[in-house]
Coordinates of C-alpha atoms and ligand atoms in Angstrom, one line a residue:
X1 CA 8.9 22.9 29.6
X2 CA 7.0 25.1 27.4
X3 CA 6.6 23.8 24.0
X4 CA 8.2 25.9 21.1
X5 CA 7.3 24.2 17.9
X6 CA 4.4 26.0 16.4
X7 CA 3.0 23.0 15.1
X8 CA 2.7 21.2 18.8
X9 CA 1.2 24.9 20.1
X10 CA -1.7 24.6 17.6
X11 CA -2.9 21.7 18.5
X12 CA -2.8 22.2 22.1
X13 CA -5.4 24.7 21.1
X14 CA -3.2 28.1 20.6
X15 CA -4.2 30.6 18.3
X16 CA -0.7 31.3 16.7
X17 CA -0.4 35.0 14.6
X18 CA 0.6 33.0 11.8
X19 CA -0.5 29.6 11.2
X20 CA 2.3 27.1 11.0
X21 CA 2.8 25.2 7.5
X22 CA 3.2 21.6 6.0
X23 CA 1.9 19.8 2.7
X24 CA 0.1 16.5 2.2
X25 CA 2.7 14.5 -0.1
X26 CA 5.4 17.8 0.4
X27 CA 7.6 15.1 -0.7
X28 CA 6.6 13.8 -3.8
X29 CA 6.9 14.3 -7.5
X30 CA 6.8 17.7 -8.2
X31 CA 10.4 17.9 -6.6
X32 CA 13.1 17.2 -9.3
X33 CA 15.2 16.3 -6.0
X34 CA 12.7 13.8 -4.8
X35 CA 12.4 12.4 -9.1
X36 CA 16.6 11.9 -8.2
X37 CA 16.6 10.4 -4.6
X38 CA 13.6 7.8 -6.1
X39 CA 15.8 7.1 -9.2
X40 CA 18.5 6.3 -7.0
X41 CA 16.4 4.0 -5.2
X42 CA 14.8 1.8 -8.4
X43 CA 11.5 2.3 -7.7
X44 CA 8.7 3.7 -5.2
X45 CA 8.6 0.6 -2.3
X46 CA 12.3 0.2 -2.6
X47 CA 12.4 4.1 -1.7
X48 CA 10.0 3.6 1.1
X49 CA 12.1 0.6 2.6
X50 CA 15.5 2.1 2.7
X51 CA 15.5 4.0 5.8
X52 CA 18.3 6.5 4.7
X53 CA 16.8 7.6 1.0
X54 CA 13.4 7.9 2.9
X55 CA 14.4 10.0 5.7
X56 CA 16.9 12.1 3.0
X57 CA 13.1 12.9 0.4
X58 CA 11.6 13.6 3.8
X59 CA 14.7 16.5 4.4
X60 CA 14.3 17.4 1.1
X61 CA 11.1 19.6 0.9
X62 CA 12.0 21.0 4.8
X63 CA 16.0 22.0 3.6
X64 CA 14.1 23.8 0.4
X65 CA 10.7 25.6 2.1
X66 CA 11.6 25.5 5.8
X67 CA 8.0 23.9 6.6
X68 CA 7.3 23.5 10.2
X69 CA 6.6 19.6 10.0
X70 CA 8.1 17.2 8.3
X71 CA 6.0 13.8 7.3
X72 CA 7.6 10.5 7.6
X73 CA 8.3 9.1 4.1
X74 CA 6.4 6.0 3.7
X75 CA 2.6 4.7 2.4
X76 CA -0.4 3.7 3.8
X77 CA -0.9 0.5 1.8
X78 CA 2.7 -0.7 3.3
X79 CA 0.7 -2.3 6.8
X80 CA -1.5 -4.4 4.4
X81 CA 2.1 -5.7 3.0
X82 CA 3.2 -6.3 6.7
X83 CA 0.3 -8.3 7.5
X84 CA 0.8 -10.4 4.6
X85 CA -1.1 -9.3 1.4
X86 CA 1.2 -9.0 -1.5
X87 CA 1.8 -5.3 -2.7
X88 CA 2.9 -3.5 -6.0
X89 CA 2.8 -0.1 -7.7
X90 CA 2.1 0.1 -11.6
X91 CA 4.0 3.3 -13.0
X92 CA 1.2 5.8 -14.2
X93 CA -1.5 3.4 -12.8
X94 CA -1.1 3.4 -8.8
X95 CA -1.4 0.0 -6.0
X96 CA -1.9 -3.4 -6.9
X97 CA -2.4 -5.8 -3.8
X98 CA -3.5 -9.0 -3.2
X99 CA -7.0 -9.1 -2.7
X100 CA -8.8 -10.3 0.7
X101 CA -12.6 -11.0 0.5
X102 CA -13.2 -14.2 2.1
X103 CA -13.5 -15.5 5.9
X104 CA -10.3 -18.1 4.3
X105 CA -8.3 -14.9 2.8
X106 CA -8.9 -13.1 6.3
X107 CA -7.1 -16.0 8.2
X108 CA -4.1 -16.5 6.0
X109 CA -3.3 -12.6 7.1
X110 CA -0.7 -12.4 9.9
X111 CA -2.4 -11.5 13.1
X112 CA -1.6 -7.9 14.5
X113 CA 1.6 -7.7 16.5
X114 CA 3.1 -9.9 13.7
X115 CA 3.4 -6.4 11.3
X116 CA 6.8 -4.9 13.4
X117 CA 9.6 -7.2 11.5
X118 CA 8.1 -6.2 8.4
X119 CA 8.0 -2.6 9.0
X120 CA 11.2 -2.1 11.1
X121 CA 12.9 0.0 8.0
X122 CA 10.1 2.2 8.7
X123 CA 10.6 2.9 12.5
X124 CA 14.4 3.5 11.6
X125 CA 13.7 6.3 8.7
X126 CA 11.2 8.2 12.2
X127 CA 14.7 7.4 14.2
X128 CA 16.9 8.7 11.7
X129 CA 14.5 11.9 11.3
X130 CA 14.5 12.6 14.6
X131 CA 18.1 13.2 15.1
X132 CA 18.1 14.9 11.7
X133 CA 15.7 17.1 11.9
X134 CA 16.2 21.1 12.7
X135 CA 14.9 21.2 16.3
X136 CA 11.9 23.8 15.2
X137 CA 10.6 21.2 13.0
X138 CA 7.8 18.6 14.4
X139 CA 7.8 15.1 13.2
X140 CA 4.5 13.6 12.0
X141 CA 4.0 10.2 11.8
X142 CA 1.2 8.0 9.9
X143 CA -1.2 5.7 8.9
X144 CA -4.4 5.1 7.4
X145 CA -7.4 4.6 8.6
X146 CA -9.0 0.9 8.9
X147 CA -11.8 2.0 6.6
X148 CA -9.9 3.1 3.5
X149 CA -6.7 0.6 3.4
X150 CA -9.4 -2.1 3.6
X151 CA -11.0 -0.3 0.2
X152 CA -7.4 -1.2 -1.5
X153 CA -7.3 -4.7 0.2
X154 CA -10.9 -5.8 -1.0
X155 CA -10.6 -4.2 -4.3
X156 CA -6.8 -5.1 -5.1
X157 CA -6.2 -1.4 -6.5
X158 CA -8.0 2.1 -6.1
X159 CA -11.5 2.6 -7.5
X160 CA -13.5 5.3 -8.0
X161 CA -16.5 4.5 -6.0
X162 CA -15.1 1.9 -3.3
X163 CA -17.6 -0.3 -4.8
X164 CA -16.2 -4.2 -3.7
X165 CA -15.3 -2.8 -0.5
X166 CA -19.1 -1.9 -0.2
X167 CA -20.4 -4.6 -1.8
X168 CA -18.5 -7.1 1.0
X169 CA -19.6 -5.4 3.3
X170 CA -23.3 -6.2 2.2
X171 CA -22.4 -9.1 1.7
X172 CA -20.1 -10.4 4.0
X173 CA -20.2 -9.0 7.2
X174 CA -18.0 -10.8 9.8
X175 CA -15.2 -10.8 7.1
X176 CA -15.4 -7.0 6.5
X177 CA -15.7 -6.4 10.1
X178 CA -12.7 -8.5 10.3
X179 CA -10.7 -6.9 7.9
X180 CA -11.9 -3.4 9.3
X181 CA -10.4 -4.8 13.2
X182 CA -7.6 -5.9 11.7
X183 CA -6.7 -3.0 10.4
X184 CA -7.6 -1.3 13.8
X185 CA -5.8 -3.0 15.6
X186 CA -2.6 -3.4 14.0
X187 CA -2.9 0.2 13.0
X188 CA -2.6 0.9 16.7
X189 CA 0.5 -0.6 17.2
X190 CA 2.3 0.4 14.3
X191 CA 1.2 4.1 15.4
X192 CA 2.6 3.2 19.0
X193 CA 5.6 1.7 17.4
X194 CA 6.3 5.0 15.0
X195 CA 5.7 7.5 18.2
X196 CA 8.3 5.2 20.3
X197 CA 11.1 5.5 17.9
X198 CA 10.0 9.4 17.6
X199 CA 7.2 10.7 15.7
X200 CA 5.7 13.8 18.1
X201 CA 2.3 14.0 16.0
X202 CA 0.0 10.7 14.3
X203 CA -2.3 11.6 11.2
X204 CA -4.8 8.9 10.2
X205 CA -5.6 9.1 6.6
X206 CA -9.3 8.1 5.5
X207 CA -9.3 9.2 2.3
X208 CA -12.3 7.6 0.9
X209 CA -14.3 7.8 4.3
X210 CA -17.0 10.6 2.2
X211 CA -18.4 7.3 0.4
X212 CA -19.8 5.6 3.8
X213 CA -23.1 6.7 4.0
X214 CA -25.5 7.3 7.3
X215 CA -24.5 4.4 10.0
X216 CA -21.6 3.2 8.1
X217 CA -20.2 6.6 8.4
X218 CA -20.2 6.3 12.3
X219 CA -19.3 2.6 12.6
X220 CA -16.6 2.8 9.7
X221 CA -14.6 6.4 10.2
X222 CA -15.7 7.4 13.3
X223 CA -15.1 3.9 15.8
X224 CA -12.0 3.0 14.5
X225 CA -10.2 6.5 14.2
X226 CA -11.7 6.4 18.2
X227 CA -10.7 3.3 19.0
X228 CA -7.0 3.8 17.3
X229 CA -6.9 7.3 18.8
X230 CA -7.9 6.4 22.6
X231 CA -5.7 3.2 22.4
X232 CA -3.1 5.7 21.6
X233 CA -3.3 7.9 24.1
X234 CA -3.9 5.3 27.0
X235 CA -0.2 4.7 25.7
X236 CA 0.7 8.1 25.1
X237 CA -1.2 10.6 26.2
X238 CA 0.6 13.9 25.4
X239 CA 1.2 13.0 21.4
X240 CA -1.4 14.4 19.4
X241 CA -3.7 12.8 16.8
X242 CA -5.0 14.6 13.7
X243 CA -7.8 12.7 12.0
X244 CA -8.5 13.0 8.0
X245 CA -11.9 12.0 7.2
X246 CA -11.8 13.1 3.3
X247 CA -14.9 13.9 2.4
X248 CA -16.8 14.3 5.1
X249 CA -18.3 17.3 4.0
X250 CA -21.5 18.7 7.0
X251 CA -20.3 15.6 8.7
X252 CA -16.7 17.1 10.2
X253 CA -18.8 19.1 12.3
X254 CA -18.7 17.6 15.9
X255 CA -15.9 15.1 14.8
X256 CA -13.3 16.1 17.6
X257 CA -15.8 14.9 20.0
X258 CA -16.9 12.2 18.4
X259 CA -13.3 10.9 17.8
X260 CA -10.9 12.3 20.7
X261 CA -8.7 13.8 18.0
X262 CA -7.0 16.5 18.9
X263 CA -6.9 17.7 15.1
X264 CA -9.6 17.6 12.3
X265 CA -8.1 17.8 8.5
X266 CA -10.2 19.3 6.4
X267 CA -10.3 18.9 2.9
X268 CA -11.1 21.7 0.1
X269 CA -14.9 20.0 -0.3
X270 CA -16.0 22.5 2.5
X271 CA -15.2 26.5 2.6
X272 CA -13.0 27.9 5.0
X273 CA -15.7 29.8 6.4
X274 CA -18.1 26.9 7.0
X275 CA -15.1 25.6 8.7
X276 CA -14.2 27.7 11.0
X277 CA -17.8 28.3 12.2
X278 CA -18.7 25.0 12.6
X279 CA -15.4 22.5 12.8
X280 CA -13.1 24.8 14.6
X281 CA -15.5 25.4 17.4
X282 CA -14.3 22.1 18.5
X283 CA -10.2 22.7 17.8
X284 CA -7.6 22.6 15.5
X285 CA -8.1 22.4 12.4
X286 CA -5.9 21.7 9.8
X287 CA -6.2 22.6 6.1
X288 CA -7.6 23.5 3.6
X289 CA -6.4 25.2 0.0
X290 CA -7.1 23.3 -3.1
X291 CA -4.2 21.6 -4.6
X292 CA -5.0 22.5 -7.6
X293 CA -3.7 26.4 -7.3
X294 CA 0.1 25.0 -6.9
X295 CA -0.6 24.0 -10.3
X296 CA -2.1 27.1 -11.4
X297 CA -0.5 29.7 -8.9
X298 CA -0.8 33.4 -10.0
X299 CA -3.0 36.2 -7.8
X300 CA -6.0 33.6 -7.1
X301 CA -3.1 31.3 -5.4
X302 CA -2.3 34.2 -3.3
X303 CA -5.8 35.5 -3.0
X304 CA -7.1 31.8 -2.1
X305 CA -4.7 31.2 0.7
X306 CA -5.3 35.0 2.0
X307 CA -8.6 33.7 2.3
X308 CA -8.1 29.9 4.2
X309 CA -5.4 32.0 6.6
X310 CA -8.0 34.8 7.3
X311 CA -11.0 32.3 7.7
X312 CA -9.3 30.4 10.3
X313 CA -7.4 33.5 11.9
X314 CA -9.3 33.8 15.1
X315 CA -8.5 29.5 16.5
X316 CA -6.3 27.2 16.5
X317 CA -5.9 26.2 12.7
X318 CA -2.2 24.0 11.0
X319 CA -2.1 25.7 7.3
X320 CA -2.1 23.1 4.4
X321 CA -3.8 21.8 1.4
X322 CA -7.3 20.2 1.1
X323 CA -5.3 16.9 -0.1
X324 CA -2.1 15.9 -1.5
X325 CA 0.0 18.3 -3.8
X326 CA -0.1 16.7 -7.8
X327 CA 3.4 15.9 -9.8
X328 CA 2.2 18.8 -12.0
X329 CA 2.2 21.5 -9.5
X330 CA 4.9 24.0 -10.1
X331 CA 7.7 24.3 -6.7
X332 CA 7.7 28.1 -7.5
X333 CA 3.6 28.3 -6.1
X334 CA 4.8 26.7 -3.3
X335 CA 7.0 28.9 -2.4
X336 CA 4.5 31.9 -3.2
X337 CA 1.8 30.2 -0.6
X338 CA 4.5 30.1 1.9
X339 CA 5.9 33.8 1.1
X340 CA 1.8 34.6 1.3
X341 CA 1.6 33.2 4.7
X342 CA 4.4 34.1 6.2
X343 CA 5.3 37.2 5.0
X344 CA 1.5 38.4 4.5
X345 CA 2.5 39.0 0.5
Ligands
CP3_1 O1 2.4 13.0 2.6 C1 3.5 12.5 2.4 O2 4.3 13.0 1.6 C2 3.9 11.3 3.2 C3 4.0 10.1 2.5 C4 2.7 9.5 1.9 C5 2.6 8.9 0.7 N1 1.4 8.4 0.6 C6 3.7 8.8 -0.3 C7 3.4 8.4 -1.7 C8 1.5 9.5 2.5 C9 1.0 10.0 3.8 C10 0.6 8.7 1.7 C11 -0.7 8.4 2.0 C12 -1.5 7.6 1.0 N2 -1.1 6.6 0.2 C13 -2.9 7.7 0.9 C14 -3.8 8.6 1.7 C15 -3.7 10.0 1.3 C16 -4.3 10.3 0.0 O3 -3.5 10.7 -0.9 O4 -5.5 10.1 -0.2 C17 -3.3 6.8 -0.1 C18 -4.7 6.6 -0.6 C19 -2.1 6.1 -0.5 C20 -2.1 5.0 -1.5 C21 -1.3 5.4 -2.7 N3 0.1 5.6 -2.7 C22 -1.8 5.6 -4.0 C23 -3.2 5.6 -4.4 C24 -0.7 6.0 -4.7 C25 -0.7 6.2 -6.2 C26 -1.2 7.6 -6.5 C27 0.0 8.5 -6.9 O5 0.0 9.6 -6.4 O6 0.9 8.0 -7.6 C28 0.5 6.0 -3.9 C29 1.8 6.3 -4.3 C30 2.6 7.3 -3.5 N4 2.5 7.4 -2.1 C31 3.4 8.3 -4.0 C32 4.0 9.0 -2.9 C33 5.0 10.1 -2.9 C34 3.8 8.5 -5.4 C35 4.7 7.4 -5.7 C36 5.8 7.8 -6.8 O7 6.8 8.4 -6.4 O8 5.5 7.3 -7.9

């Protein structure tokens, strides 16, 4: 059958007349409906485990802007909890886990295929989605990649530089290669297990993978997002991957190749133009306005996403930001990006 959702056409390489639309985090703070549902819930992990208030802030940003994907409520930093590290969110501050540096704090971690108990509340919010959704809307499912949930697990909380994940891995090198195949290869089950209960399209996050310099760059964003994304599609071959290397900057170019995604998220670090000439040669891309203009919207909102629309006009491109959208942003911008896109305000 041919395939009618706009999001699954651009990636199998269609250039659509107007590029479909979702947002990193579309449901998240900046949504007084979303401030409710987590309210209702006690607190951000409690939301993320209860299959029905997950899959309802998931609705919530699709019933309101009609956005052609909806993204699986959940975090990256809950498979670290699955395989045994402890996990907890400071309000205002961000993650706090349990930290794993040593070849001792390595083995004490379950071993892969020990993660689906855990994580079961997760495959039932993708099951409950996929009945729920409207049937133009495409379900994306997650994960991040090996290199960045190992910067939380090392560190035991976000830092600005990735510095003790670094440092270990100077260090230490069989336990931060363990760590990072670990990660790969329960992240390739937990992927398997979120496309089985229904998710039609896998992102993997590496947010911090701009900080791995030279080599490290290869063996530590590009492998594993292979490795995951060819391990996937032994299993499934027609579910499409979109890979998120943050940061990359002159380095996205040749990354399809080099990873077998079908997808390469760009963030705002590079212009659309650069982009499209150098990235998009190779596919779909997905991306790339600043978040920072649903904070300050006005005529350089519209003007800005004029601009990432027209740039990537002539391929296959997924409209989005260059990273998540901010509590502060304003829900009114978001509707003007949409408005700009769709109806070419
Ligand atoms: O995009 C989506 O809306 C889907 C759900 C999703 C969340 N986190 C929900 C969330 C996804 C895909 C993520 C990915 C994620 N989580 C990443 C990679 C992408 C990125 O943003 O770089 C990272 C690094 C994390 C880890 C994480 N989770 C951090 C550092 C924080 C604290 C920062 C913050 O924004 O508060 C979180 C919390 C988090 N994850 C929130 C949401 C909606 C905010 C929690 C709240 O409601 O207080």
């Amino acid at each position: 059958m041919a395939q009618t959702k706009t999001i699954l056409r651009a990636l199998a390489g269609e250039t659509l007349p107007t590029p479909p639309i979702w947002m990193m985090r579309q449901a998240g703070r900046y949504l007084p409906e979303y401030r409710a549902t987590r309210a209702e819930a006690g607190d951000f992990l409690s939301l993320c485990y209860n299959s029905d208030l997950a899959a309802e802030v998931t609705l919530q940003p699709i019933r309101r802007y009609g956005f052609d994907a909806a993204i699986l409520f959940a975090d990256i930093l809950l498979l670290p909890q699955a395989l045994g590290a402890d996990l907890w969110f400071v309000t205002g501050e961000g993650p706090r886990l349990s930290t794993t540096t040593t070849p001792e704090g390595l083995r004490a971690l379950k071993p892969a295929d020990a993660i689906h108990e855990h994580l079961a509340p997760v495959y039932e919010t993708v099951r409950i989605l996929s009945r729920e959704l409207p049937s133009e809307t495409t379900l994306i499912g997650f994960a991040g990649a090996p290199w960045t949930v190992a910067t939380y697990m090392i560190a035991g909380q976000g830092t600005p530089d990735q510095g003790p994940a670094h440092a270990l891995k100077a260090a230490d090198r069989a336990t931060f290669q363990g760590i990072i195949d670990l990660l790969t290869e329960s992240t390739i089950l937990y992927l398997s297990e979120q496309i089985k209960a229904g998710a039609e399209v896998v992102k993997i996050f590496d947010s911090w993978a701009g900080s791995l310099e030279g080599q490290d760059f290869i063996d530590f964003a590009v492998k594993p997002a292979a490795r995951i994304t060819k391990a996937l599609k032994d299993i499934h071959p027609d579910v499409p991957v979109i890979a998120f290397p943050r940061g990359a900057g002159e380095r996205y170019a040749g990354l399809h190749a080099a990873i077998g995604a079908d997808c390469i998220a760009l963030d705002d670090g590079v212009t659309p133009e650069w982009a499209a000439a150098h990235v998009q040669t190779g596919g779909c891309v997905q991306g790339n306005l600043a978040s920072s203009h649903m904070v300050t919207g006005g005529e350089t909102l519209v003007q800005e996403t004029r601009r990432v629309v027209d740039a990537f006009s002539k391929g296959p491109h997924i409209f989005n930001l260059g990273h998540g959208i901010t509590p502060d942003a304003n829900p009114e911008n978001v509707q003007l990006m949409i408005d700009t896109i769709r109806n070419g305000k």
